[in-house]
mmCIF file of C-alpha atoms in Angstrom:
data_model
loop_
_atom_site.group_PDB
_atom_site.id
_atom_site.type_symbol
_atom_site.label_atom_id
_atom_site.label_comp_id
_atom_site.label_asym_id
_atom_site.label_seq_id
_atom_site.Cartn_x
_atom_site.Cartn_y
_atom_site.Cartn_z
ATOM 1 C CA MET A 1 9.006 21.574 -17.251
ATOM 2 C CA THR A 2 8.018 23.934 -14.141
ATOM 3 C CA PHE A 3 9.843 23.651 -10.961
ATOM 4 C CA SER A 4 7.420 24.330 -7.677
ATOM 5 C CA GLY A 5 6.967 23.572 -4.356
ATOM 6 C CA GLU A 6 4.642 20.890 -5.416
ATOM 7 C CA PHE A 7 6.626 19.486 -7.762
ATOM 8 C CA PHE A 8 9.155 18.945 -4.875
ATOM 9 C CA ALA A 9 6.351 17.537 -2.395
ATOM 10 C CA PHE A 10 5.150 14.991 -5.062
ATOM 11 C CA MET A 11 8.711 14.030 -5.896
ATOM 12 C CA ALA A 12 10.190 13.992 -2.488
ATOM 13 C CA LEU A 13 6.986 11.549 -1.490
ATOM 14 C CA ALA A 14 6.995 9.531 -4.607
ATOM 15 C CA LEU A 15 10.778 8.168 -3.509
ATOM 16 C CA VAL A 16 9.688 7.590 -0.231
ATOM 17 C CA ALA A 17 7.092 5.301 -1.671
ATOM 18 C CA ILE A 18 9.296 3.764 -3.891
ATOM 19 C CA ILE A 19 12.021 3.550 -1.061
ATOM 20 C CA GLY A 20 9.754 1.758 0.912
ATOM 21 C CA GLY A 21 8.096 -0.853 -1.054
ATOM 22 C CA VAL A 22 11.802 -1.687 -2.474
ATOM 23 C CA LEU A 23 12.683 -2.129 1.640
ATOM 24 C CA LEU A 24 9.800 -4.084 1.880
ATOM 25 C CA LEU A 25 10.920 -6.583 -0.795
ATOM 26 C CA ASN A 26 14.373 -6.614 0.862
ATOM 27 C CA LEU A 27 14.048 -6.553 4.718
ATOM 28 C CA ASN A 28 14.252 -9.823 6.741
ATOM 29 C CA LYS A 29 12.439 -8.847 9.553
ATOM 30 C CA VAL A 30 8.723 -8.750 9.777
ATOM 31 C CA VAL A 31 8.579 -5.544 11.898
ATOM 32 C CA HIS A 32 10.662 -3.678 9.850
ATOM 33 C CA MET A 33 8.825 -4.807 6.903
ATOM 34 C CA VAL A 34 6.093 -3.533 8.101
ATOM 35 C CA VAL A 35 7.626 -0.115 8.660
ATOM 36 C CA ALA A 36 8.765 0.126 5.274
ATOM 37 C CA LEU A 37 4.996 -0.769 4.512
ATOM 38 C CA ILE A 38 3.529 2.015 6.938
ATOM 39 C CA PHE A 39 6.704 4.537 5.087
ATOM 40 C CA THR A 40 4.900 3.939 1.824
ATOM 41 C CA PHE A 41 1.420 4.014 2.658
ATOM 42 C CA VAL A 42 1.966 7.452 5.022
ATOM 43 C CA SER A 43 3.358 8.662 1.752
ATOM 44 C CA ILE A 44 1.042 8.184 -1.011
ATOM 45 C CA ALA A 45 -1.642 9.505 1.858
ATOM 46 C CA GLY A 46 0.785 12.647 1.322
ATOM 47 C CA ILE A 47 0.004 12.315 -2.337
ATOM 48 C CA TYR A 48 -3.540 12.607 -2.346
ATOM 49 C CA ILE A 49 -2.967 15.706 0.119
ATOM 50 C CA LEU A 50 -1.041 17.124 -2.771
ATOM 51 C CA LEU A 51 -4.284 15.916 -5.033
ATOM 52 C CA SER A 52 -7.188 17.792 -3.197
ATOM 53 C CA ALA A 53 -8.250 14.603 -1.834
ATOM 54 C CA GLU A 54 -7.715 15.585 1.982
ATOM 55 C CA PHE A 55 -10.559 12.330 3.225
ATOM 56 C CA VAL A 56 -9.171 10.138 0.869
ATOM 57 C CA ALA A 57 -5.381 10.618 2.540
ATOM 58 C CA ALA A 58 -7.079 10.548 5.729
ATOM 59 C CA VAL A 59 -8.752 7.339 5.222
ATOM 60 C CA GLN A 60 -5.170 6.254 3.589
ATOM 61 C CA VAL A 61 -3.687 6.809 6.967
ATOM 62 C CA LEU A 62 -6.235 5.415 9.482
ATOM 63 C CA ILE A 63 -7.383 2.439 7.161
ATOM 64 C CA TYR A 64 -3.946 1.362 5.336
ATOM 65 C CA SER A 65 -1.348 2.356 8.039
ATOM 66 C CA GLY A 66 -3.133 1.688 10.953
ATOM 67 C CA ALA A 67 -5.860 -1.237 11.016
ATOM 68 C CA ILE A 68 -4.390 -3.297 7.417
ATOM 69 C CA THR A 69 -1.068 -3.209 8.898
ATOM 70 C CA ILE A 70 -2.090 -4.629 12.115
ATOM 71 C CA ILE A 71 -4.119 -6.981 10.596
ATOM 72 C CA VAL A 72 -1.124 -8.085 8.590
ATOM 73 C CA LEU A 73 1.228 -8.170 11.553
ATOM 74 C CA PHE A 74 -0.957 -9.884 13.551
ATOM 75 C CA GLY A 75 -1.459 -12.837 10.899
ATOM 76 C CA ILE A 76 1.953 -12.865 10.096
ATOM 77 C CA MET A 77 2.803 -13.267 13.790
ATOM 78 C CA LEU A 78 0.020 -16.136 14.065
ATOM 79 C CA THR A 79 2.093 -18.203 11.321
ATOM 80 C CA LYS A 80 5.340 -20.409 11.496
ATOM 81 C CA PRO A 81 8.086 -18.239 12.038
ATOM 82 C CA TYR A 82 10.554 -17.552 9.593
ATOM 83 C CA ASP A 83 12.442 -20.226 8.222
ATOM 84 C CA ASP A 84 16.188 -19.611 8.212
ATOM 85 C CA SER A 85 17.012 -23.241 6.621
ATOM 86 C CA GLU A 86 16.490 -21.214 3.222
ATOM 87 C CA ALA A 87 19.055 -20.196 0.939
ATOM 88 C CA LYS A 88 20.387 -17.193 1.123
ATOM 89 C CA THR A 89 19.869 -14.749 -2.694
ATOM 90 C CA GLY A 90 22.383 -12.341 -1.396
ATOM 91 C CA LYS A 91 23.888 -10.019 -3.548
ATOM 92 C CA TRP A 92 22.050 -11.214 -7.111
ATOM 93 C CA ARG A 93 18.563 -10.609 -5.198
ATOM 94 C CA LYS A 94 19.737 -7.519 -5.002
ATOM 95 C CA ILE A 95 20.963 -6.554 -7.965
ATOM 96 C CA LEU A 96 17.955 -8.084 -9.542
ATOM 97 C CA VAL A 97 15.421 -5.788 -7.616
ATOM 98 C CA PHE A 98 17.442 -2.413 -7.973
ATOM 99 C CA LEU A 99 17.357 -3.672 -12.004
ATOM 100 C CA GLY A 100 13.993 -4.020 -11.832
ATOM 101 C CA VAL A 101 13.439 -0.506 -10.426
ATOM 102 C CA VAL A 102 15.073 1.440 -12.449
ATOM 103 C CA GLY A 103 13.813 -0.441 -15.744
ATOM 104 C CA PHE A 104 10.137 0.415 -14.437
ATOM 105 C CA ALA A 105 11.489 4.214 -13.531
ATOM 106 C CA PHE A 106 12.853 4.378 -17.133
ATOM 107 C CA ALA A 107 9.309 2.755 -18.640
ATOM 108 C CA VAL A 108 7.595 5.523 -16.509
ATOM 109 C CA TYR A 109 9.489 8.381 -17.735
ATOM 110 C CA LEU A 110 9.560 6.892 -21.835
ATOM 111 C CA GLY A 111 5.370 6.514 -21.191
ATOM 112 C CA ILE A 112 4.468 9.880 -19.522
ATOM 113 C CA TYR A 113 7.578 12.451 -20.650
ATOM 114 C CA HIS A 114 5.458 13.428 -24.137
ATOM 115 C CA PHE A 115 2.178 12.624 -22.855
ATOM 116 C CA ASP A 116 -0.101 15.733 -23.393
ATOM 117 C CA ILE A 117 -2.698 16.073 -21.553
ATOM 118 C CA GLN A 118 -4.909 19.445 -21.531
ATOM 119 C CA GLN A 119 -5.613 20.831 -18.367
ATOM 120 C CA VAL A 120 -9.291 21.506 -17.448
ATOM 121 C CA PRO A 121 -10.914 23.284 -14.362
ATOM 122 C CA THR A 122 -12.739 20.754 -12.526
ATOM 123 C CA THR A 123 -14.526 21.131 -9.201
ATOM 124 C CA LEU A 124 -14.035 17.464 -8.156
ATOM 125 C CA HIS A 125 -12.022 18.766 -4.784
ATOM 126 C CA GLU A 126 -14.965 20.567 -3.741
ATOM 127 C CA ASP A 127 -17.203 18.530 -0.996
ATOM 128 C CA ASN A 128 -15.257 15.407 -2.351
ATOM 129 C CA VAL A 129 -16.472 13.902 1.304
ATOM 130 C CA LEU A 130 -20.322 14.041 0.372
ATOM 131 C CA GLN A 131 -19.516 13.263 -3.174
ATOM 132 C CA ILE A 132 -17.544 9.851 -2.090
ATOM 133 C CA GLY A 133 -20.598 9.485 0.843
ATOM 134 C CA LYS A 134 -23.247 9.647 -2.092
ATOM 135 C CA ALA A 135 -21.445 7.196 -4.238
ATOM 136 C CA LEU A 136 -20.395 4.824 -1.609
ATOM 137 C CA TYR A 137 -24.228 4.536 0.142
ATOM 138 C CA THR A 138 -26.178 4.590 -3.121
ATOM 139 C CA LYS A 139 -24.145 3.220 -5.829
ATOM 140 C CA TYR A 140 -21.406 1.133 -4.137
ATOM 141 C CA ILE A 141 -23.927 0.029 -1.309
ATOM 142 C CA ILE A 142 -23.574 -3.494 -2.200
ATOM 143 C CA PRO A 143 -19.957 -4.287 -2.979
ATOM 144 C CA PHE A 144 -19.348 -1.749 0.063
ATOM 145 C CA GLU A 145 -21.424 -4.262 2.111
ATOM 146 C CA PHE A 146 -19.775 -7.932 0.636
ATOM 147 C CA VAL A 147 -16.507 -6.114 1.272
ATOM 148 C CA SER A 148 -17.753 -6.198 4.888
ATOM 149 C CA VAL A 149 -18.909 -9.633 4.823
ATOM 150 C CA LEU A 150 -15.633 -10.724 3.572
ATOM 151 C CA LEU A 151 -13.390 -9.096 5.691
ATOM 152 C CA LEU A 152 -15.339 -10.007 8.391
ATOM 153 C CA ALA A 153 -15.316 -13.982 6.972
ATOM 154 C CA ALA A 154 -11.219 -13.809 6.950
ATOM 155 C CA LEU A 155 -11.394 -12.715 10.410
ATOM 156 C CA ILE A 156 -13.308 -15.683 11.978
ATOM 157 C CA GLY A 157 -11.229 -17.716 9.246
ATOM 158 C CA ALA A 158 -7.918 -16.439 10.861
ATOM 159 C CA ILE A 159 -9.180 -17.256 14.247
ATOM 160 C CA ILE A 160 -10.410 -20.844 13.567
ATOM 161 C CA LEU A 161 -7.094 -21.422 11.992
ATOM 162 C CA ALA A 162 -5.115 -20.315 14.832
ATOM 163 C CA LYS A 163 -6.751 -22.407 17.612
ATOM 164 C CA ARG A 164 -6.518 -25.837 15.568
ATOM 165 C CA GLU A 165 -2.429 -24.719 15.300
ATOM 166 C CA ASP A 166 -2.640 -24.167 18.784
ATOM 167 C CA LYS A 167 -4.627 -27.819 19.338
ATOM 168 C CA GLU A 168 -2.340 -29.417 17.008
ATOM 169 C CA ALA A 169 0.985 -28.332 19.385
ATOM 170 C CA ASP A 170 -0.618 -29.011 22.563
ATOM 171 C CA LYS A 171 -1.151 -32.864 21.324
ATOM 172 C CA GLN A 172 2.774 -32.835 20.837
#
């Protein structure tokens, strides 16, 4: 195994992504959870940059770190607030999450340590925006449009549910 700047950058970004995911599961305040989610998304965008997929990294930052995170935050804010009446799991939950992360890391280490992949030169990173555009608007145009209609229906449904809860709160 050779140690290079790219290797250390990957390890740092992967560590930030894992820490962000674990913090997302362990934090109690919604805004703190969203910040942990943003750290995870931005570190994944950094990994895309290491893979010479700059367009996908930019989309990752714009779509996920921006739009999806804000939609999740609004969705959570439109629902009922956090209820403190539930029993706190405390120490056991943290121990189980830590053991799960360590077990997953160990399984990944065992799975890829002796995995021999032959390196072949490719041209995937050349004109990747053009390749993505051609694939998206030719081969995947129907799923692309379906996802846009699905997201619009979800947004309209969230607005209707929020209005319905407001009317029920006004009656009481």
